[in-house]
JSON list of C-alpha atoms in Angstrom, two decimals:
[
{"chain": "A", "resi": 1, "resn": "GLY", "atom": "CA", "xyz": [79.15, 88.00, 146.43]},
{"chain": "A", "resi": 2, "resn": "ALA", "atom": "CA", "xyz": [82.61, 89.96, 146.63]},
{"chain": "A", "resi": 3, "resn": "GLY", "atom": "CA", "xyz": [82.34, 91.06, 142.79]},
{"chain": "A", "resi": 4, "resn": "VAL", "atom": "CA", "xyz": [80.90, 90.54, 139.49]},
{"chain": "A", "resi": 5, "resn": "SER", "atom": "CA", "xyz": [82.00, 86.75, 138.29]},
{"chain": "A", "resi": 6, "resn": "GLN", "atom": "CA", "xyz": [81.81, 85.52, 134.72]},
{"chain": "A", "resi": 7, "resn": "SER", "atom": "CA", "xyz": [82.18, 81.70, 133.64]},
{"chain": "A", "resi": 8, "resn": "PRO", "atom": "CA", "xyz": [84.19, 80.64, 131.36]},
{"chain": "A", "resi": 9, "resn": "SER", "atom": "CA", "xyz": [87.15, 82.80, 131.17]},
{"chain": "A", "resi": 10, "resn": "ASN", "atom": "CA", "xyz": [87.94, 81.70, 127.88]},
{"chain": "A", "resi": 11, "resn": "LYS", "atom": "CA", "xyz": [85.90, 80.03, 125.36]},
{"chain": "A", "resi": 12, "resn": "VAL", "atom": "CA", "xyz": [87.32, 78.28, 122.26]},
{"chain": "A", "resi": 13, "resn": "THR", "atom": "CA", "xyz": [84.43, 76.98, 119.46]},
{"chain": "A", "resi": 14, "resn": "GLU", "atom": "CA", "xyz": [83.83, 75.85, 116.12]},
{"chain": "A", "resi": 15, "resn": "LYS", "atom": "CA", "xyz": [81.88, 77.79, 113.99]},
{"chain": "A", "resi": 16, "resn": "GLY", "atom": "CA", "xyz": [78.30, 76.97, 113.80]},
{"chain": "A", "resi": 17, "resn": "LYS", "atom": "CA", "xyz": [78.15, 75.65, 117.41]},
{"chain": "A", "resi": 18, "resn": "ASP", "atom": "CA", "xyz": [75.96, 77.07, 120.08]},
{"chain": "A", "resi": 19, "resn": "VAL", "atom": "CA", "xyz": [78.02, 79.21, 123.10]},
{"chain": "A", "resi": 20, "resn": "GLU", "atom": "CA", "xyz": [76.55, 80.04, 126.63]},
{"chain": "A", "resi": 21, "resn": "LEU", "atom": "CA", "xyz": [78.45, 82.49, 128.97]},
{"chain": "A", "resi": 22, "resn": "ARG", "atom": "CA", "xyz": [77.48, 83.21, 132.38]},
{"chain": "A", "resi": 23, "resn": "CYS", "atom": "CA", "xyz": [77.38, 85.90, 134.73]},
{"chain": "A", "resi": 24, "resn": "ASP", "atom": "CA", "xyz": [76.81, 86.01, 138.77]},
{"chain": "A", "resi": 25, "resn": "PRO", "atom": "CA", "xyz": [75.99, 89.82, 139.44]},
{"chain": "A", "resi": 26, "resn": "ILE", "atom": "CA", "xyz": [76.75, 91.17, 142.87]},
{"chain": "A", "resi": 27, "resn": "SER", "atom": "CA", "xyz": [74.38, 90.10, 145.48]},
{"chain": "A", "resi": 28, "resn": "GLY", "atom": "CA", "xyz": [71.63, 92.38, 145.56]},
{"chain": "A", "resi": 29, "resn": "HIS", "atom": "CA", "xyz": [72.19, 94.50, 142.17]},
{"chain": "A", "resi": 30, "resn": "THR", "atom": "CA", "xyz": [69.21, 94.56, 140.48]},
{"chain": "A", "resi": 31, "resn": "ALA", "atom": "CA", "xyz": [70.22, 95.93, 137.54]},
{"chain": "A", "resi": 32, "resn": "LEU", "atom": "CA", "xyz": [72.43, 93.96, 134.75]},
{"chain": "A", "resi": 33, "resn": "TYR", "atom": "CA", "xyz": [73.91, 94.35, 131.47]},
{"chain": "A", "resi": 34, "resn": "TRP", "atom": "CA", "xyz": [76.15, 92.69, 128.87]},
{"chain": "A", "resi": 35, "resn": "TYR", "atom": "CA", "xyz": [78.29, 94.45, 126.64]},
{"chain": "A", "resi": 36, "resn": "ARG", "atom": "CA", "xyz": [80.96, 93.50, 124.03]},
{"chain": "A", "resi": 37, "resn": "GLN", "atom": "CA", "xyz": [84.46, 94.43, 123.02]},
{"chain": "A", "resi": 38, "resn": "SER", "atom": "CA", "xyz": [85.67, 93.68, 119.73]},
{"chain": "A", "resi": 39, "resn": "LEU", "atom": "CA", "xyz": [89.18, 93.83, 118.80]},
{"chain": "A", "resi": 40, "resn": "GLY", "atom": "CA", "xyz": [90.32, 97.35, 117.82]},
{"chain": "A", "resi": 41, "resn": "GLN", "atom": "CA", "xyz": [86.44, 98.47, 118.78]},
{"chain": "A", "resi": 42, "resn": "GLY", "atom": "CA", "xyz": [85.13, 99.94, 121.80]},
{"chain": "A", "resi": 43, "resn": "LEU", "atom": "CA", "xyz": [82.56, 98.37, 124.14]},
{"chain": "A", "resi": 44, "resn": "GLU", "atom": "CA", "xyz": [79.19, 97.94, 122.75]},
{"chain": "A", "resi": 45, "resn": "PHE", "atom": "CA", "xyz": [76.14, 97.35, 124.93]},
{"chain": "A", "resi": 46, "resn": "LEU", "atom": "CA", "xyz": [74.12, 94.32, 124.19]},
{"chain": "A", "resi": 47, "resn": "ILE", "atom": "CA", "xyz": [71.28, 94.02, 126.72]},
{"chain": "A", "resi": 48, "resn": "TYR", "atom": "CA", "xyz": [69.90, 95.24, 130.20]},
{"chain": "A", "resi": 49, "resn": "PHE", "atom": "CA", "xyz": [67.81, 93.24, 132.73]},
{"chain": "A", "resi": 50, "resn": "GLN", "atom": "CA", "xyz": [66.13, 94.89, 135.48]},
{"chain": "A", "resi": 51, "resn": "GLY", "atom": "CA", "xyz": [65.31, 91.97, 137.77]},
{"chain": "A", "resi": 52, "resn": "ASN", "atom": "CA", "xyz": [64.55, 89.07, 135.23]},
{"chain": "A", "resi": 53, "resn": "SER", "atom": "CA", "xyz": [63.31, 90.98, 132.81]},
{"chain": "A", "resi": 54, "resn": "ALA", "atom": "CA", "xyz": [64.74, 92.93, 129.86]},
{"chain": "A", "resi": 55, "resn": "PRO", "atom": "CA", "xyz": [63.25, 96.00, 129.35]},
{"chain": "A", "resi": 56, "resn": "ASP", "atom": "CA", "xyz": [66.31, 97.02, 126.64]},
{"chain": "A", "resi": 57, "resn": "LYS", "atom": "CA", "xyz": [67.54, 94.64, 124.30]},
{"chain": "A", "resi": 58, "resn": "SER", "atom": "CA", "xyz": [68.54, 97.15, 121.72]},
{"chain": "A", "resi": 59, "resn": "GLY", "atom": "CA", "xyz": [72.10, 96.31, 121.60]},
{"chain": "A", "resi": 60, "resn": "LEU", "atom": "CA", "xyz": [71.76, 92.64, 120.43]},
{"chain": "A", "resi": 61, "resn": "PRO", "atom": "CA", "xyz": [73.45, 92.29, 117.53]},
{"chain": "A", "resi": 62, "resn": "SER", "atom": "CA", "xyz": [71.05, 89.37, 115.59]},
{"chain": "A", "resi": 63, "resn": "ASP", "atom": "CA", "xyz": [68.82, 87.13, 116.16]},
{"chain": "A", "resi": 64, "resn": "ARG", "atom": "CA", "xyz": [71.08, 84.30, 116.89]},
{"chain": "A", "resi": 65, "resn": "PHE", "atom": "CA", "xyz": [71.75, 86.40, 119.97]},
{"chain": "A", "resi": 66, "resn": "SER", "atom": "CA", "xyz": [69.65, 85.97, 123.49]},
{"chain": "A", "resi": 67, "resn": "ALA", "atom": "CA", "xyz": [69.98, 86.42, 127.02]},
{"chain": "A", "resi": 68, "resn": "GLU", "atom": "CA", "xyz": [67.87, 85.14, 130.22]},
{"chain": "A", "resi": 69, "resn": "ARG", "atom": "CA", "xyz": [68.25, 86.09, 133.82]},
{"chain": "A", "resi": 70, "resn": "THR", "atom": "CA", "xyz": [67.12, 83.89, 136.32]},
{"chain": "A", "resi": 71, "resn": "GLY", "atom": "CA", "xyz": [65.89, 84.46, 140.30]},
{"chain": "A", "resi": 72, "resn": "GLY", "atom": "CA", "xyz": [67.10, 88.08, 139.87]},
{"chain": "A", "resi": 73, "resn": "SER", "atom": "CA", "xyz": [70.66, 86.83, 139.76]},
{"chain": "A", "resi": 74, "resn": "VAL", "atom": "CA", "xyz": [72.60, 84.81, 137.36]},
{"chain": "A", "resi": 75, "resn": "SER", "atom": "CA", "xyz": [72.22, 85.35, 133.72]},
{"chain": "A", "resi": 76, "resn": "THR", "atom": "CA", "xyz": [73.01, 83.34, 130.81]},
{"chain": "A", "resi": 77, "resn": "LEU", "atom": "CA", "xyz": [74.13, 84.94, 127.30]},
{"chain": "A", "resi": 78, "resn": "THR", "atom": "CA", "xyz": [73.24, 82.48, 124.73]},
{"chain": "A", "resi": 79, "resn": "ILE", "atom": "CA", "xyz": [74.90, 82.78, 121.01]},
{"chain": "A", "resi": 80, "resn": "GLN", "atom": "CA", "xyz": [73.33, 80.05, 118.44]},
{"chain": "A", "resi": 81, "resn": "ARG", "atom": "CA", "xyz": [74.96, 79.13, 115.34]},
{"chain": "A", "resi": 82, "resn": "THR", "atom": "CA", "xyz": [78.51, 81.02, 116.29]},
{"chain": "A", "resi": 83, "resn": "GLN", "atom": "CA", "xyz": [80.04, 82.97, 113.51]},
{"chain": "A", "resi": 84, "resn": "GLN", "atom": "CA", "xyz": [83.51, 84.08, 113.34]},
{"chain": "A", "resi": 85, "resn": "GLU", "atom": "CA", "xyz": [82.60, 87.96, 113.90]},
{"chain": "A", "resi": 86, "resn": "ASP", "atom": "CA", "xyz": [81.23, 86.86, 117.57]},
{"chain": "A", "resi": 87, "resn": "SER", "atom": "CA", "xyz": [84.96, 86.53, 118.51]},
{"chain": "A", "resi": 88, "resn": "ALA", "atom": "CA", "xyz": [85.21, 89.16, 121.27]},
{"chain": "A", "resi": 89, "resn": "VAL", "atom": "CA", "xyz": [85.28, 89.78, 124.97]},
{"chain": "A", "resi": 90, "resn": "TYR", "atom": "CA", "xyz": [82.03, 89.65, 126.61]},
{"chain": "A", "resi": 91, "resn": "LEU", "atom": "CA", "xyz": [81.46, 91.63, 129.76]},
{"chain": "A", "resi": 92, "resn": "CYS", "atom": "CA", "xyz": [78.82, 91.69, 132.48]},
{"chain": "A", "resi": 93, "resn": "ALA", "atom": "CA", "xyz": [78.17, 94.60, 134.47]},
{"chain": "A", "resi": 94, "resn": "SER", "atom": "CA", "xyz": [75.73, 95.08, 137.39]},
{"chain": "A", "resi": 95, "resn": "SER", "atom": "CA", "xyz": [74.70, 97.71, 139.38]},
{"chain": "A", "resi": 96, "resn": "LEU", "atom": "CA", "xyz": [72.32, 98.93, 142.65]},
{"chain": "A", "resi": 97, "resn": "VAL", "atom": "CA", "xyz": [70.23, 101.44, 141.20]},
{"chain": "A", "resi": 98, "resn": "PRO", "atom": "CA", "xyz": [68.40, 100.15, 138.07]},
{"chain": "A", "resi": 99, "resn": "ARG", "atom": "CA", "xyz": [68.37, 101.70, 134.48]},
{"chain": "A", "resi": 100, "resn": "GLY", "atom": "CA", "xyz": [71.97, 102.31, 134.60]},
{"chain": "A", "resi": 101, "resn": "ALA", "atom": "CA", "xyz": [71.95, 105.39, 136.56]},
{"chain": "A", "resi": 102, "resn": "ASP", "atom": "CA", "xyz": [74.91, 104.83, 138.76]},
{"chain": "A", "resi": 103, "resn": "THR", "atom": "CA", "xyz": [78.23, 102.91, 138.71]},
{"chain": "A", "resi": 104, "resn": "GLN", "atom": "CA", "xyz": [78.30, 99.74, 136.93]},
{"chain": "A", "resi": 105, "resn": "TYR", "atom": "CA", "xyz": [80.47, 97.19, 138.37]},
{"chain": "A", "resi": 106, "resn": "PHE", "atom": "CA", "xyz": [82.29, 95.01, 135.86]},
{"chain": "A", "resi": 107, "resn": "GLY", "atom": "CA", "xyz": [83.34, 91.14, 135.83]},
{"chain": "A", "resi": 108, "resn": "PRO", "atom": "CA", "xyz": [86.60, 90.23, 134.29]},
{"chain": "A", "resi": 109, "resn": "GLY", "atom": "CA", "xyz": [84.74, 89.31, 131.08]},
{"chain": "A", "resi": 110, "resn": "THR", "atom": "CA", "xyz": [84.94, 85.78, 128.92]},
{"chain": "A", "resi": 111, "resn": "ARG", "atom": "CA", "xyz": [87.01, 85.92, 125.74]},
{"chain": "A", "resi": 112, "resn": "LEU", "atom": "CA", "xyz": [85.39, 83.94, 122.79]},
{"chain": "A", "resi": 113, "resn": "THR", "atom": "CA", "xyz": [86.97, 82.90, 120.11]},
{"chain": "A", "resi": 114, "resn": "VAL", "atom": "CA", "xyz": [85.16, 81.23, 117.26]},
{"chain": "A", "resi": 115, "resn": "LEU", "atom": "CA", "xyz": [87.57, 79.24, 114.44]},
{"chain": "B", "resi": 1, "resn": "LYS", "atom": "CA", "xyz": [74.22, 108.60, 117.77]},
{"chain": "B", "resi": 2, "resn": "GLN", "atom": "CA", "xyz": [76.28, 109.32, 120.65]},
{"chain": "B", "resi": 3, "resn": "GLU", "atom": "CA", "xyz": [80.29, 109.07, 119.59]},
{"chain": "B", "resi": 4, "resn": "VAL", "atom": "CA", "xyz": [82.66, 109.15, 122.21]},
{"chain": "B", "resi": 5, "resn": "THR", "atom": "CA", "xyz": [86.40, 110.02, 120.95]},
{"chain": "B", "resi": 6, "resn": "GLN", "atom": "CA", "xyz": [89.75, 109.69, 123.32]},
{"chain": "B", "resi": 7, "resn": "ILE", "atom": "CA", "xyz": [92.81, 111.06, 122.56]},
{"chain": "B", "resi": 8, "resn": "PRO", "atom": "CA", "xyz": [95.66, 110.37, 122.48]},
{"chain": "B", "resi": 9, "resn": "ALA", "atom": "CA", "xyz": [95.04, 106.55, 121.78]},
{"chain": "B", "resi": 10, "resn": "ALA", "atom": "CA", "xyz": [98.59, 105.67, 123.29]},
{"chain": "B", "resi": 11, "resn": "LEU", "atom": "CA", "xyz": [100.69, 107.70, 125.96]},
{"chain": "B", "resi": 12, "resn": "SER", "atom": "CA", "xyz": [103.95, 106.64, 127.23]},
{"chain": "B", "resi": 13, "resn": "VAL", "atom": "CA", "xyz": [105.18, 108.87, 130.11]},
{"chain": "B", "resi": 14, "resn": "PRO", "atom": "CA", "xyz": [108.22, 108.79, 132.83]},
{"chain": "B", "resi": 15, "resn": "GLU", "atom": "CA", "xyz": [107.35, 108.07, 136.20]},
{"chain": "B", "resi": 16, "resn": "GLY", "atom": "CA", "xyz": [106.42, 111.02, 138.25]},
{"chain": "B", "resi": 17, "resn": "GLU", "atom": "CA", "xyz": [104.84, 112.94, 135.47]},
{"chain": "B", "resi": 18, "resn": "ASN", "atom": "CA", "xyz": [101.61, 114.62, 135.59]},
{"chain": "B", "resi": 19, "resn": "LEU", "atom": "CA", "xyz": [99.32, 113.65, 132.58]},
{"chain": "B", "resi": 20, "resn": "VAL", "atom": "CA", "xyz": [95.92, 114.72, 130.86]},
{"chain": "B", "resi": 21, "resn": "LEU", "atom": "CA", "xyz": [93.91, 112.36, 128.95]},
{"chain": "B", "resi": 22, "resn": "ASN", "atom": "CA", "xyz": [91.06, 113.55, 126.74]},
{"chain": "B", "resi": 23, "resn": "CYS", "atom": "CA", "xyz": [87.73, 112.43, 125.89]},
{"chain": "B", "resi": 24, "resn": "SER", "atom": "CA", "xyz": [84.91, 114.23, 123.58]},
{"chain": "B", "resi": 25, "resn": "PHE", "atom": "CA", "xyz": [81.48, 113.21, 122.95]},
{"chain": "B", "resi": 26, "resn": "THR", "atom": "CA", "xyz": [78.92, 114.28, 120.13]},
{"chain": "B", "resi": 27, "resn": "ASP", "atom": "CA", "xyz": [75.57, 114.65, 122.04]},
{"chain": "B", "resi": 28, "resn": "SER", "atom": "CA", "xyz": [75.70, 116.83, 125.41]},
{"chain": "B", "resi": 29, "resn": "ALA", "atom": "CA", "xyz": [72.27, 115.00, 126.28]},
{"chain": "B", "resi": 30, "resn": "ILE", "atom": "CA", "xyz": [74.38, 113.12, 129.07]},
{"chain": "B", "resi": 31, "resn": "TYR", "atom": "CA", "xyz": [72.98, 111.64, 132.42]},
{"chain": "B", "resi": 32, "resn": "ASN", "atom": "CA", "xyz": [76.48, 110.98, 133.63]},
{"chain": "B", "resi": 33, "resn": "LEU", "atom": "CA", "xyz": [80.02, 110.53, 132.44]},
{"chain": "B", "resi": 34, "resn": "GLN", "atom": "CA", "xyz": [82.46, 107.92, 134.00]},
{"chain": "B", "resi": 35, "resn": "TRP", "atom": "CA", "xyz": [86.16, 106.93, 133.62]},
{"chain": "B", "resi": 36, "resn": "PHE", "atom": "CA", "xyz": [86.97, 103.33, 133.99]},
{"chain": "B", "resi": 37, "resn": "ARG", "atom": "CA", "xyz": [90.55, 101.68, 134.09]},
{"chain": "B", "resi": 38, "resn": "GLN", "atom": "CA", "xyz": [91.07, 98.31, 132.06]},
{"chain": "B", "resi": 39, "resn": "ASP", "atom": "CA", "xyz": [94.08, 95.88, 132.94]},
{"chain": "B", "resi": 40, "resn": "PRO", "atom": "CA", "xyz": [94.88, 92.97, 130.88]},
{"chain": "B", "resi": 41, "resn": "GLY", "atom": "CA", "xyz": [92.44, 90.09, 131.48]},
{"chain": "B", "resi": 42, "resn": "LYS", "atom": "CA", "xyz": [90.12, 91.78, 134.21]},
{"chain": "B", "resi": 43, "resn": "GLY", "atom": "CA", "xyz": [87.19, 93.59, 133.87]},
{"chain": "B", "resi": 44, "resn": "LEU", "atom": "CA", "xyz": [86.83, 97.58, 134.08]},
{"chain": "B", "resi": 45, "resn": "THR", "atom": "CA", "xyz": [87.13, 99.48, 137.19]},
{"chain": "B", "resi": 46, "resn": "SER", "atom": "CA", "xyz": [85.43, 102.35, 138.03]},
{"chain": "B", "resi": 47, "resn": "LEU", "atom": "CA", "xyz": [87.56, 105.37, 139.06]},
{"chain": "B", "resi": 48, "resn": "LEU", "atom": "CA", "xyz": [85.29, 108.19, 138.70]},
{"chain": "B", "resi": 49, "resn": "LEU", "atom": "CA", "xyz": [81.73, 109.20, 138.19]},
{"chain": "B", "resi": 50, "resn": "ILE", "atom": "CA", "xyz": [80.73, 112.74, 137.03]},
{"chain": "B", "resi": 51, "resn": "GLN", "atom": "CA", "xyz": [76.96, 113.50, 137.10]},
{"chain": "B", "resi": 52, "resn": "SER", "atom": "CA", "xyz": [76.09, 116.09, 134.08]},
{"chain": "B", "resi": 53, "resn": "SER", "atom": "CA", "xyz": [75.30, 118.92, 136.92]},
{"chain": "B", "resi": 54, "resn": "GLN", "atom": "CA", "xyz": [78.46, 118.49, 138.40]},
{"chain": "B", "resi": 55, "resn": "ARG", "atom": "CA", "xyz": [82.03, 119.67, 136.91]},
{"chain": "B", "resi": 56, "resn": "GLU", "atom": "CA", "xyz": [84.80, 117.83, 138.59]},
{"chain": "B", "resi": 57, "resn": "GLN", "atom": "CA", "xyz": [85.32, 114.87, 140.99]},
{"chain": "B", "resi": 58, "resn": "THR", "atom": "CA", "xyz": [88.56, 113.79, 142.64]},
{"chain": "B", "resi": 59, "resn": "SER", "atom": "CA", "xyz": [89.65, 110.88, 144.07]},
{"chain": "B", "resi": 60, "resn": "GLY", "atom": "CA", "xyz": [93.41, 110.73, 145.33]},
{"chain": "B", "resi": 61, "resn": "ARG", "atom": "CA", "xyz": [95.53, 111.46, 142.34]},
{"chain": "B", "resi": 62, "resn": "LEU", "atom": "CA", "xyz": [92.72, 111.67, 139.94]},
{"chain": "B", "resi": 63, "resn": "ASN", "atom": "CA", "xyz": [90.85, 114.48, 138.84]},
{"chain": "B", "resi": 64, "resn": "ALA", "atom": "CA", "xyz": [88.07, 114.19, 136.13]},
{"chain": "B", "resi": 65, "resn": "SER", "atom": "CA", "xyz": [86.46, 117.80, 134.88]},
{"chain": "B", "resi": 66, "resn": "LEU", "atom": "CA", "xyz": [83.30, 117.42, 132.95]},
{"chain": "B", "resi": 67, "resn": "ASP", "atom": "CA", "xyz": [81.86, 120.55, 130.28]},
{"chain": "B", "resi": 68, "resn": "LYS", "atom": "CA", "xyz": [79.23, 119.07, 129.25]},
{"chain": "B", "resi": 69, "resn": "SER", "atom": "CA", "xyz": [78.28, 122.10, 126.37]},
{"chain": "B", "resi": 70, "resn": "SER", "atom": "CA", "xyz": [81.32, 121.43, 124.74]},
{"chain": "B", "resi": 71, "resn": "GLY", "atom": "CA", "xyz": [81.31, 117.67, 125.16]},
{"chain": "B", "resi": 72, "resn": "ARG", "atom": "CA", "xyz": [84.67, 117.30, 126.98]},
{"chain": "B", "resi": 73, "resn": "SER", "atom": "CA", "xyz": [86.00, 115.43, 129.88]},
{"chain": "B", "resi": 74, "resn": "THR", "atom": "CA", "xyz": [89.56, 115.31, 131.26]},
{"chain": "B", "resi": 75, "resn": "LEU", "atom": "CA", "xyz": [91.17, 112.90, 133.29]},
{"chain": "B", "resi": 76, "resn": "TYR", "atom": "CA", "xyz": [94.36, 114.18, 135.24]},
{"chain": "B", "resi": 77, "resn": "ILE", "atom": "CA", "xyz": [96.76, 111.94, 137.00]},
{"chain": "B", "resi": 78, "resn": "ALA", "atom": "CA", "xyz": [98.98, 113.18, 139.25]},
{"chain": "B", "resi": 79, "resn": "ALA", "atom": "CA", "xyz": [102.41, 112.24, 139.65]},
{"chain": "B", "resi": 80, "resn": "SER", "atom": "CA", "xyz": [102.27, 109.03, 137.76]},
{"chain": "B", "resi": 81, "resn": "GLN", "atom": "CA", "xyz": [103.45, 105.77, 138.88]},
{"chain": "B", "resi": 82, "resn": "PRO", "atom": "CA", "xyz": [104.02, 102.44, 137.01]},
{"chain": "B", "resi": 83, "resn": "GLY", "atom": "CA", "xyz": [101.02, 100.89, 138.59]},
{"chain": "B", "resi": 84, "resn": "ASP", "atom": "CA", "xyz": [98.87, 103.35, 136.47]},
{"chain": "B", "resi": 85, "resn": "SER", "atom": "CA", "xyz": [99.64, 101.41, 133.56]},
{"chain": "B", "resi": 86, "resn": "ALA", "atom": "CA", "xyz": [96.54, 100.45, 131.94]},
{"chain": "B", "resi": 87, "resn": "THR", "atom": "CA", "xyz": [94.08, 101.35, 129.58]},
{"chain": "B", "resi": 88, "resn": "TYR", "atom": "CA", "xyz": [91.48, 104.30, 130.35]},
{"chain": "B", "resi": 89, "resn": "LEU", "atom": "CA", "xyz": [88.05, 104.36, 128.95]},
{"chain": "B", "resi": 90, "resn": "CYS", "atom": "CA", "xyz": [85.77, 107.16, 128.87]},
{"chain": "B", "resi": 91, "resn": "ALA", "atom": "CA", "xyz": [81.79, 106.52, 129.06]},
{"chain": "B", "resi": 92, "resn": "VAL", "atom": "CA", "xyz": [78.83, 108.41, 128.73]},
{"chain": "B", "resi": 93, "resn": "SER", "atom": "CA", "xyz": [75.40, 107.41, 130.24]},
{"chain": "B", "resi": 94, "resn": "ALA", "atom": "CA", "xyz": [72.16, 108.93, 128.07]},
{"chain": "B", "resi": 95, "resn": "TYR", "atom": "CA", "xyz": [69.05, 107.46, 128.25]},
{"chain": "B", "resi": 96, "resn": "SER", "atom": "CA", "xyz": [68.17, 104.97, 125.22]},
{"chain": "B", "resi": 97, "resn": "GLY", "atom": "CA", "xyz": [64.29, 105.58, 125.07]},
{"chain": "B", "resi": 98, "resn": "ALA", "atom": "CA", "xyz": [64.59, 101.76, 125.33]},
{"chain": "B", "resi": 99, "resn": "GLY", "atom": "CA", "xyz": [64.05, 101.62, 129.08]},
{"chain": "B", "resi": 100, "resn": "SER", "atom": "CA", "xyz": [67.63, 102.52, 130.67]},
{"chain": "B", "resi": 101, "resn": "TYR", "atom": "CA", "xyz": [70.45, 104.40, 130.28]},
{"chain": "B", "resi": 102, "resn": "GLN", "atom": "CA", "xyz": [73.19, 102.73, 128.02]},
{"chain": "B", "resi": 103, "resn": "LEU", "atom": "CA", "xyz": [76.78, 103.51, 128.19]},
{"chain": "B", "resi": 104, "resn": "THR", "atom": "CA", "xyz": [78.56, 104.72, 125.26]},
{"chain": "B", "resi": 105, "resn": "PHE", "atom": "CA", "xyz": [82.49, 104.28, 125.45]},
{"chain": "B", "resi": 106, "resn": "GLY", "atom": "CA", "xyz": [85.37, 105.56, 123.64]},
{"chain": "B", "resi": 107, "resn": "LYS", "atom": "CA", "xyz": [87.98, 103.15, 122.11]},
{"chain": "B", "resi": 108, "resn": "GLY", "atom": "CA", "xyz": [90.40, 104.25, 125.07]},
{"chain": "B", "resi": 109, "resn": "THR", "atom": "CA", "xyz": [93.93, 105.54, 125.79]},
{"chain": "B", "resi": 110, "resn": "LYS", "atom": "CA", "xyz": [96.65, 103.08, 126.48]},
{"chain": "B", "resi": 111, "resn": "LEU", "atom": "CA", "xyz": [98.81, 104.42, 129.22]},
{"chain": "B", "resi": 112, "resn": "SER", "atom": "CA", "xyz": [102.02, 103.02, 129.79]},
{"chain": "B", "resi": 113, "resn": "VAL", "atom": "CA", "xyz": [104.54, 104.95, 132.81]},
{"chain": "B", "resi": 114, "resn": "ILE", "atom": "CA", "xyz": [107.95, 104.08, 132.38]},
{"chain": "B", "resi": 115, "resn": "PRO", "atom": "CA", "xyz": [109.81, 103.57, 135.71]}
]
């Protein structure tokens, strides 16, 4: 595709519900990353995929957060039993070279609001 | 733990002025440093990437420098234009030890260029 796309662009949910956020990376990019940007905070790394495997999950804040990637392309970030502190913009990025050694191309993000 | 600081947090300048944005980082063991631009409601756009062995990179009216030993980078914008108004983010890439090079971001400098 022309760029990284994410859906939905906005998501409002009630505390305790599960949500799924989707990322479509640039075609041919084998590396995919998820980040979170909370109000007043910098971007925080969540997880890195190389192909369908996730060698680096060190940024996931709790076991309520999980992610998968299928077909070396689309990735889904799932947050279970959402809490108000999960409210943030979730950004996805992809890169051609693995392991984050080159420019990462970012999607527009999903703004998650937990009421 | 790597920490990235950007000063100032916000900057307002009249159109046509040259300006400098500052970024500092605490751990000099970086792989590269990137400057991004973030517009409201949109993802990040990579502006310049400086490898750890390089001193500077230039693209159009933008020039970024890197002094790895002192943990500093600057982004110089020449002849600023209203279209340059955005938040500028600095990020350093370092090996996480968990399979990827992670980006650590500063909180950004919000630039307003007044016509």
